[in-house]
Structure formats: C-alpha cells, structure tokens
Coordinates of C-alpha atoms in Angstrom, one line a residue:
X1 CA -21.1 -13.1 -8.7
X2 CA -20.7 -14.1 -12.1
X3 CA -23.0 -12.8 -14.4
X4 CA -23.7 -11.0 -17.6
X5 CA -26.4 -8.4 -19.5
X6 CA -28.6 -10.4 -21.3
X7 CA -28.5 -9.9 -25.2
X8 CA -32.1 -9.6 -25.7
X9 CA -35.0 -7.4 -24.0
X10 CA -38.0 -9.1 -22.3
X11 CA -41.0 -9.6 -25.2
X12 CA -43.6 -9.8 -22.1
X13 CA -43.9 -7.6 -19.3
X14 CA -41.2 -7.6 -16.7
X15 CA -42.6 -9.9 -13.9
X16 CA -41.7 -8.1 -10.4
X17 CA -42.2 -9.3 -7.0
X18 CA -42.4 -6.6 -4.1
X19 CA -41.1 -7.6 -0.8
X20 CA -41.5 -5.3 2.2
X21 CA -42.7 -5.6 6.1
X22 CA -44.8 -2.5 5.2
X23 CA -48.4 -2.8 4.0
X24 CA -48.6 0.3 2.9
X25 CA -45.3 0.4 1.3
X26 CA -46.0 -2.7 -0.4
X27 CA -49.2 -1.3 -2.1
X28 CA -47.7 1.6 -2.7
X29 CA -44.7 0.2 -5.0
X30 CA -46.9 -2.3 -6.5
X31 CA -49.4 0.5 -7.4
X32 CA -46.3 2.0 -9.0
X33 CA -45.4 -0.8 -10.7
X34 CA -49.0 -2.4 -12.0
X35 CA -49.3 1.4 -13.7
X36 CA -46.2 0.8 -16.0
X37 CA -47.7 -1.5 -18.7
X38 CA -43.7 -2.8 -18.9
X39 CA -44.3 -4.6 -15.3
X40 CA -46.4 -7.7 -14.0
X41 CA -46.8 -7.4 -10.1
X42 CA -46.6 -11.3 -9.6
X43 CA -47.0 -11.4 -6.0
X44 CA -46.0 -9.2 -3.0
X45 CA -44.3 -10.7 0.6
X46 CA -44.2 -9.1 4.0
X47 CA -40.6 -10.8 5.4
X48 CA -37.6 -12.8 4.0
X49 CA -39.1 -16.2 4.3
X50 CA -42.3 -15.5 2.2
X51 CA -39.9 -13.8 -0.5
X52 CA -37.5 -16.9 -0.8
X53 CA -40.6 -19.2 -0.9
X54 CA -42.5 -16.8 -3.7
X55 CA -39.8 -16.8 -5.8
X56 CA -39.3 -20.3 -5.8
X57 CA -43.6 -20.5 -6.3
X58 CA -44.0 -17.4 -8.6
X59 CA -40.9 -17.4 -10.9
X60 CA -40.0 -13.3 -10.9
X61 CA -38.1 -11.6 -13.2
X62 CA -36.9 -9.3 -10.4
X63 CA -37.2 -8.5 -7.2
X64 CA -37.4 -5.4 -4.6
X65 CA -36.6 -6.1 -1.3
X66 CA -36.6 -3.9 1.8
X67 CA -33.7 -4.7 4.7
X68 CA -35.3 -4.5 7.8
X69 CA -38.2 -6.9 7.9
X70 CA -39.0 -9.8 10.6
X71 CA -38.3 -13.7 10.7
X72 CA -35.9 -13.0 7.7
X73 CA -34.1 -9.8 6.9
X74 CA -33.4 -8.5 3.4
X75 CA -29.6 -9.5 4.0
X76 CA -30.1 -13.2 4.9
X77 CA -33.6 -13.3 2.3
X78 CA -30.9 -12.3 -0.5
X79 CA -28.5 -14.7 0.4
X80 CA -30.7 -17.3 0.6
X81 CA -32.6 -16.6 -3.1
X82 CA -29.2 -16.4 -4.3
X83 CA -27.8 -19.8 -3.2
X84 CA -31.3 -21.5 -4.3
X85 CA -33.6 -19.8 -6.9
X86 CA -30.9 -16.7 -8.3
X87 CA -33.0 -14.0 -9.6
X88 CA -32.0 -10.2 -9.6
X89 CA -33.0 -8.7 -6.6
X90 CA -33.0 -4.5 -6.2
X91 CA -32.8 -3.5 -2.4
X92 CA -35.7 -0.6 -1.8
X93 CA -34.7 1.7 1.2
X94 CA -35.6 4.7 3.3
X95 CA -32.7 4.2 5.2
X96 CA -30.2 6.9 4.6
X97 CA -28.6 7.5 8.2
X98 CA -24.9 6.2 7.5
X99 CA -25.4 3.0 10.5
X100 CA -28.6 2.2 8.3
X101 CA -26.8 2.4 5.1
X102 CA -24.3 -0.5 5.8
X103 CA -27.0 -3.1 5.8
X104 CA -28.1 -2.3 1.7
X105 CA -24.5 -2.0 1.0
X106 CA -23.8 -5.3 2.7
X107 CA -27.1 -6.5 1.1
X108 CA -24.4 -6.7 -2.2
X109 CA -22.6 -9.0 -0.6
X110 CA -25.5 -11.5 -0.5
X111 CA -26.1 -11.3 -4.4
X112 CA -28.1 -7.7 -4.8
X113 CA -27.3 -6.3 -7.7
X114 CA -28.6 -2.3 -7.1
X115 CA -29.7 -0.4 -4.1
X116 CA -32.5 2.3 -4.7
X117 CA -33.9 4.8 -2.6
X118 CA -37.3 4.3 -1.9
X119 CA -39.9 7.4 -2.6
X120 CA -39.9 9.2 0.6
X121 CA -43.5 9.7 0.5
X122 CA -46.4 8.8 -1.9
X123 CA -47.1 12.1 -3.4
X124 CA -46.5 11.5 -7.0
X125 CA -45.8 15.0 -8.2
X126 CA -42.9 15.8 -5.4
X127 CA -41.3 12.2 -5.8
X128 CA -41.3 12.1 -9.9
X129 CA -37.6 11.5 -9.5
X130 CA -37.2 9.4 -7.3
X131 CA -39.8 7.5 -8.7
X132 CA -38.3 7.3 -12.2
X133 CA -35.1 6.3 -10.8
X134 CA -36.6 3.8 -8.9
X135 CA -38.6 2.2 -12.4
X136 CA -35.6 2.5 -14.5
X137 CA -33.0 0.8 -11.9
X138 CA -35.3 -2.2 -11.7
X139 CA -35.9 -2.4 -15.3
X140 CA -32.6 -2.5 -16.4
X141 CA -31.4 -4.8 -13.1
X142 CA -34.3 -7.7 -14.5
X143 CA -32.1 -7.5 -18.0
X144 CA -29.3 -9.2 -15.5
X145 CA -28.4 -12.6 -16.1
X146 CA -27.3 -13.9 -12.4
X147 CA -25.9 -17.2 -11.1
X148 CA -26.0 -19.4 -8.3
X149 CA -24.2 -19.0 -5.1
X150 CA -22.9 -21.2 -3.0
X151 CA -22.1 -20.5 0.9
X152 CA -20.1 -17.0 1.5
X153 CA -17.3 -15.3 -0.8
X154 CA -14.3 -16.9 -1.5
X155 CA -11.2 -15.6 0.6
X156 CA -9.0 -13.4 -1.2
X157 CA -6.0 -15.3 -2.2
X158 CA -2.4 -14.3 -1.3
X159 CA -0.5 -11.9 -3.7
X160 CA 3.1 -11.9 -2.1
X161 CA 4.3 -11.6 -6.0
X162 CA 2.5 -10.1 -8.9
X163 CA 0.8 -12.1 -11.6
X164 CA 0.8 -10.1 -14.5
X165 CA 3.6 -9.1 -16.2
X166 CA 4.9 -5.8 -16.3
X167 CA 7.2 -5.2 -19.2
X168 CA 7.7 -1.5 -18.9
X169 CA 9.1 0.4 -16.5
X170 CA 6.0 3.3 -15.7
X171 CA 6.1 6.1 -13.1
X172 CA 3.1 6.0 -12.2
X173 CA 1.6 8.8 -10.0
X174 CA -2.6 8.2 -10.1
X175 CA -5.0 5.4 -10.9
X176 CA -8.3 6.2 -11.5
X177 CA -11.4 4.0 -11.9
X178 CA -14.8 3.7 -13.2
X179 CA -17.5 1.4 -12.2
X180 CA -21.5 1.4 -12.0
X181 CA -24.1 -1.5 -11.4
X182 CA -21.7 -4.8 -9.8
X183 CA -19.0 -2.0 -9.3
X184 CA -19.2 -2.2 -5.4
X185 CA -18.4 -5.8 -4.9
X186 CA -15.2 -5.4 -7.7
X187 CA -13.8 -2.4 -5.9
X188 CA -13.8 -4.2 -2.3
X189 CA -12.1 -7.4 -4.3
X190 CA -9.4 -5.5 -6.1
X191 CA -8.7 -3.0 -3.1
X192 CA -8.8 -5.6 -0.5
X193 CA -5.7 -7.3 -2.3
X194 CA -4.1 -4.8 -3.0
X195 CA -0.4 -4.5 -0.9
X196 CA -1.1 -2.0 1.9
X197 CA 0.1 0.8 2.6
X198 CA -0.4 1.3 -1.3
X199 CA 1.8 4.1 -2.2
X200 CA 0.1 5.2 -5.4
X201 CA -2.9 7.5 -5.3
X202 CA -6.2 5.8 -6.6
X203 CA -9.9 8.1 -7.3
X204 CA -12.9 6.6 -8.7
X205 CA -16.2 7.4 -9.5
X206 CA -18.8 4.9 -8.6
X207 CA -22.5 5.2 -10.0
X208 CA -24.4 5.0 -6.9
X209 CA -27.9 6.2 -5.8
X210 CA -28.0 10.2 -4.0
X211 CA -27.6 9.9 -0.4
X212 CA -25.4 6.7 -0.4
X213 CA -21.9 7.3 -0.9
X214 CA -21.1 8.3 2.5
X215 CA -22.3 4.8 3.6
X216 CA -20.2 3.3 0.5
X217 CA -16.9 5.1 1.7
X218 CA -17.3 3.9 5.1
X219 CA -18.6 0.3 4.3
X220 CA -15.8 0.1 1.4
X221 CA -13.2 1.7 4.1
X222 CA -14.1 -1.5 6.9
X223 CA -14.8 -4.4 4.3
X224 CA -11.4 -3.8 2.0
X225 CA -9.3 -2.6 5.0
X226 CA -8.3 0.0 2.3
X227 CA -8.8 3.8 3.4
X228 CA -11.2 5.0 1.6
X229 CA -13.0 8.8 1.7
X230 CA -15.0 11.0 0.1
X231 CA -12.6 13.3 -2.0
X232 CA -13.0 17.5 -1.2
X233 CA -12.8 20.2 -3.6
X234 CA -8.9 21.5 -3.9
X235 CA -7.3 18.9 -1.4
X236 CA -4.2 16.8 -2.1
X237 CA -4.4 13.7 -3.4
X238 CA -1.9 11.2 -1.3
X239 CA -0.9 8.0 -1.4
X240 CA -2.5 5.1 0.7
X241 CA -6.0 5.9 0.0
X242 CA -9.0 6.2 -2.7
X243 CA -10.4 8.8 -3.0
X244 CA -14.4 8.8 -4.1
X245 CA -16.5 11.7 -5.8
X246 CA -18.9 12.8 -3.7
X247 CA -22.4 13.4 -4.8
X248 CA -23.8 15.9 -7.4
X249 CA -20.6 17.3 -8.5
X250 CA -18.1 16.1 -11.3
X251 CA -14.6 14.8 -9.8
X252 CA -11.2 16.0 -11.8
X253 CA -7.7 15.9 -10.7
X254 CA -5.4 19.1 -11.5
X255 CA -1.6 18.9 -12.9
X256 CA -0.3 20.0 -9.4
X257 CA -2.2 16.6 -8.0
X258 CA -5.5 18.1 -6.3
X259 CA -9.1 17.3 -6.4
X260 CA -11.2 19.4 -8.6
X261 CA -15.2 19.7 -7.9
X262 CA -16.9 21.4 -10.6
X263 CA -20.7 21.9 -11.3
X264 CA -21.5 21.0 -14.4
X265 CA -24.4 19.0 -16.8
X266 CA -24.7 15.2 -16.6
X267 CA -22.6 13.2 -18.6
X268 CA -23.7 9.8 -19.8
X269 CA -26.7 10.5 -17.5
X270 CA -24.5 10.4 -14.5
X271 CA -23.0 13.2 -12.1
X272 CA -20.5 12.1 -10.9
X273 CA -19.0 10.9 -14.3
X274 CA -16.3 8.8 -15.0
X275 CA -16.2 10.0 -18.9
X276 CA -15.3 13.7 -16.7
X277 CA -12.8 12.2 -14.4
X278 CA -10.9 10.2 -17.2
X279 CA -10.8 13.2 -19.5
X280 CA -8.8 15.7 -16.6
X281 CA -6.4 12.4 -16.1
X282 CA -5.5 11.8 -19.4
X283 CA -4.9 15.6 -19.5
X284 CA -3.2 16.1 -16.3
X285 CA -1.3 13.2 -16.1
X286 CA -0.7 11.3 -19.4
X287 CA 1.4 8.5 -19.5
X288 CA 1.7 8.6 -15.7
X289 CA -1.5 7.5 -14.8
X290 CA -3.8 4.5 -14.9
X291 CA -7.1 4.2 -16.1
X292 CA -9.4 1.1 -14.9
X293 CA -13.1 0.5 -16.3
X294 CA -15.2 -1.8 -14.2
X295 CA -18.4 -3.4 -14.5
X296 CA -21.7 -1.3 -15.3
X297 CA -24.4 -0.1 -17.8
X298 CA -24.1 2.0 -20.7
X299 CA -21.0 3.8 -22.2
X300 CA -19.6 6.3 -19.5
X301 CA -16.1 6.6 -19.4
X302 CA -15.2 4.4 -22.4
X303 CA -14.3 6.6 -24.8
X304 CA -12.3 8.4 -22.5
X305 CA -10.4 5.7 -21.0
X306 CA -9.1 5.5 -24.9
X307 CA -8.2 9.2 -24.8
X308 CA -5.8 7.9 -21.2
X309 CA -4.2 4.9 -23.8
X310 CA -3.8 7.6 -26.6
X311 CA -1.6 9.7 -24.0
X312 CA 0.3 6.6 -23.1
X313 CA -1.6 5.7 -19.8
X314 CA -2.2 1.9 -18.7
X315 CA -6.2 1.1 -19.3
X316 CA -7.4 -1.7 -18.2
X317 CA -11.2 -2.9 -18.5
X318 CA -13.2 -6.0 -16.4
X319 CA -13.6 -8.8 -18.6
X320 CA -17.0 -9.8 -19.7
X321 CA -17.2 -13.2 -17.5
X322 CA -16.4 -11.2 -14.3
X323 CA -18.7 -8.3 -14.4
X324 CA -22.6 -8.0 -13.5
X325 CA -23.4 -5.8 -16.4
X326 CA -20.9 -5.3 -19.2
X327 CA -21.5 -2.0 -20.8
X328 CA -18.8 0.4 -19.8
X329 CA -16.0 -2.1 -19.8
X330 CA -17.1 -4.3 -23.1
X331 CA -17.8 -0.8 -25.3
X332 CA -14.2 0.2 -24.0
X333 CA -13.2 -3.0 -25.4
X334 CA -14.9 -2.8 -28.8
X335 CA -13.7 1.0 -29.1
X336 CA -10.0 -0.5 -28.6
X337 CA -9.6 1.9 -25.2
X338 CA -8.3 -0.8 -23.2
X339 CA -4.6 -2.2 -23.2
X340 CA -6.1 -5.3 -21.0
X341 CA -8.9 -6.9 -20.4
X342 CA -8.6 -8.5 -16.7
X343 CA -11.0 -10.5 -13.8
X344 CA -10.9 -8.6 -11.1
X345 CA -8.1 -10.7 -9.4
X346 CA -5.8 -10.0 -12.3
X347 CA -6.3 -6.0 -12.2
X348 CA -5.5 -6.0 -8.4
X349 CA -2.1 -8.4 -9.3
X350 CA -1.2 -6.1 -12.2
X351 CA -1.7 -2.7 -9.6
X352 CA 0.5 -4.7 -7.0
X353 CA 2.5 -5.4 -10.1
X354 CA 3.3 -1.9 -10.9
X355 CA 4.3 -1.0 -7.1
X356 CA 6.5 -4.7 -7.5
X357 CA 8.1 -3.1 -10.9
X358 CA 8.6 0.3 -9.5
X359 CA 10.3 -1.3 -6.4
X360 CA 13.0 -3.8 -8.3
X361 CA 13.4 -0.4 -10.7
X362 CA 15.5 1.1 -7.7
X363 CA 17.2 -2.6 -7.3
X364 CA 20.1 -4.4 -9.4
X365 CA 17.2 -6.2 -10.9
X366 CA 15.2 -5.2 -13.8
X367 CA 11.2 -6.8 -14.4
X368 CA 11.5 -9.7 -16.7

C-alpha cells in the first residue's frame, strides 16, 4: 500500500459504513457510532458482497468490517474494495483465539489498515474502553489517504548484494524498531528479505490492539519466514530472531543483552512504547545498535530514535511515500533523529548491508 495521512481533518461528519453478518452487532456499532455527532452511519451490510457494492453506491469515508461473514468474507471483501473503490477499511473482531486471529492479521494483506477488538458485549459502562478504542481507531484510520490495488503483493525481489552503501565499518550487536498503524505489512516486507539466518539480534515494539500480538508473532513468524516471538522478561537476546514486546508491559534491553519487562505509565499513549525501548538502547548499547522508525500515528519513539543517533547509533526512518500514516517516522525526520530516510526495500538492503560490511570486514576487502 502506498498511502499517506491526510493534511487536513474532515469539516463534515466522518461518513462510516458497518459491515457485519450479525444483526445485532450491526445495530449495535452503528448505535455506537450515530451517538458520536463526529460520525454519519451511511449504510450497514450483512456479507462481503453487499459491502463492496455499498461502497461503490454510498461513497464511505471508512469502513468496519467483520471477517467471518457468508458469500464474501472480510479477507476477500477487503481485497476486493481495495482493487476497485479504495477506502480505509478497520477490521472489527471478537476473535481472539490465536487460529482466529490469523484471518484479521491476514485481512492487512488485503488493504486493512487497523484491526480492533470489537466490545465483547453491549454493556456500555463495562466496555468504555474498548469502546473508546474502538471510536478513536476508526477516526483517525478515515484521516488515511489509501490507493488502488491491483492483484496480490509484489514478490520480494532478490538481495544477493546490498543496495545501500555502507561507508563505516559498525559492530553492530541489536536493531530495534518502531512501528504503529501500516507497521505490520512493513515489518513482514523488510524481515522477509532479510538474509537468513540473520546473525544480529532485532526487538521491536509494534502498536497493536490487547489480545493480538500472540496472533502477530505467529502470523509475522509463517508470512516473513523470519523467527519471530514474544520477548520474556530477563531472557537473552540471540541472533536469528525478533523479538516483540508483549502486551501491557514496557520492553527494554539491559547492557549484559537481556530483555527487560517493567511496569510502568503509558508513554505517548502506548504500553508497549517504542519512545521506552529506544531510550534503554541508546543507553545500553550506543553506537552499537540500530534504531529503525516505521510507519504510524503520532510522535512515539521519535525523539528517542535522536537520543540512538546522538550516541552514534544508525537511525533510520520510512519515507513518507512508503508508509500508511507518517507521524512517527516524518516527526523523527523534522526533529533531525534519522541518519536515513528509506522505503521499506532500502532499510532491509541497508540491514543485509551491515551483515555484508561486517562479513568483507574479516576479508582482504574493505566496503567501498
């Protein structure tokens, strides 16, 4: 996807259409939505093929959309929108059982830009959270600026030799990344390519909805072929796999190369934060480290990314063209955190650059 925040807000209400098999559900999450004086419920649809032909008819701004619904599932209704009438499309879901979970996460792959967790029932007062969550994650998702697609992903090309150049020789012992809204769909890109097995350490913080990051680490392990697993407090942090911060904790990384859980207030709105997990690298690991900033909303991990540069680490941030939201990576940019500013193609060739560089450093041939 190739998309971009919009500059300006919506004037008029935000014009929502709710798709789900459930009557009830649908009623309830338009009810939700026609109280919120900054939504229009233009129109609700029971399965896949009424949503693709109501958002060509109806025109929404954004749109919910449950997975599991007959004629048309969520996953092909997705794909479909986005290859004919592109609009921002949230994937609503009760589903948190780890097989359910990999159809919302493979829903990304079809052009969603968010998955939400759907209220688990319709008592207001317990699900306030939830609830709010679920406004705020459809607000800002109709502020995205999305593009057609055409048939499936393009395969990820070869990258026997490193496109970026390297011009100094760095030991490099960790790479950490950011990434919120979009962030998904970068990570599989830039870990699928990378050589394998990839024998520097990687962690990363990605802003996802409670409940769904065991599903992530598992669908991110089988559709990158890259290991990936939810990191533990105190273990070791070894080469060959990326390790993710689990839910409701903050991830850090100690001098002696462990994870670090700690409990602590939200960052930047978020827990995990990647403004936390930047901070212990640039502390831990200074000029031996790597600090990437991908796509997603608001400012979390930017200035920190600049403390990683000020200690002599490699920072990198998505370039605006390639990411869903820029926010993180394009207020790292304008704060002057970033030493490049990369596609997602480019940041996996300069990572399999750094292996390449470290690799000819033990050679008779230096990186030119």
């Amino acid at each position: 996807m190739n998309a971009q925040a919009r500059s300006t807000g919506h004037k008029s209400p935000i014009k929502v259409l709710v798709v789900d098999d459930s009557p009830t559900v649908r009623e309830f999450l338009a009810y939700l939505f026609a109280s919120d004086p900054g939504f229009q419920v233009v129109g609700t649809a029971a399965n896949g093929e009424e949503a693709v032909a109501a958002v060509k008819n109806k025109k929404p701004d954004v749109v919910t959309m449950d997975i599991h619904m007959p004629r048309m599932d969520g996953y092909a209704a997705a794909r479909a929108i986005m290859e004919t009438n592109p609009v921002p499309i949230v994937i609503v879901t009760g589903s948190l059982s780890e097989d359910e979970l990999r159809s919302p996460l493979a829903a990304l792959e079809a052009g969603a830009v968010a998955v939400v967790r759907r209220p688990a029932n319709f008592h207001l007062a317990d699900q306030a959270e939830c609830i709010r969550a679920l406004m705020q994650t459809v607000k800002l998702m109709s502020e995205v600026k999305v593009v057609r697609r055409w048939g499936s992903h393009p395969q990820a090309k070869s990258m026997t030799e490193p496109h970026v150049d390297v011009s100094v020789q760095r030991d490099i012992k960790l790479i950490a990344i950011g990434a919120s809204t979009g962030g998904p769909l970068v990570l599989r890109q830039i870990l699928s390519q990378l050589p394998k097995p990839y024998p520097i350490p990687i962690v990363a913080v990605q802003h996802i909805t409670e409940g769904f990051v065991g599903g992530f680490a598992e669908w991110l392990s089988g559709a990158s072929g890259f290991p990936c697993r939810l990191a533990e407090d105190g273990e070791s942090i070894l080469p060959g796999c990326i390790y993710l911060a689990p839910d409701g904790k903050h991830m850090t990384v100690s001098r002696q190369g462990r994870v670090v859980l700690i409990d602590s207030e939200a960052e930047h709105g978020h827990v995990p934060s990647v403004s936390c997990l930047f901070r212990s690298v640039a502390e831990a690991y200074g000029a031996h480290a790597v600090g990437v900033l991908l796509t997603g909303m608001g400012q979390d991990g930017a200035a920190e990314l600049g403390s990683m540069k000020d200690r002599g680490a490699l920072t990198v941030a998505q370039d605006q063209s390639s990411s869903v939201v820029y926010g993180m990576p394009g207020e790292a940019v304008r704060l002057g955190a970033a030493s490049q500013v990369l596609s997602p193609e480019k940041i996996a060739a300069a990572l399999a650059a750094l292996v390449y560089s470290e690799s000819l450093s033990h050679g008779k041939e230096g990186v030119t």
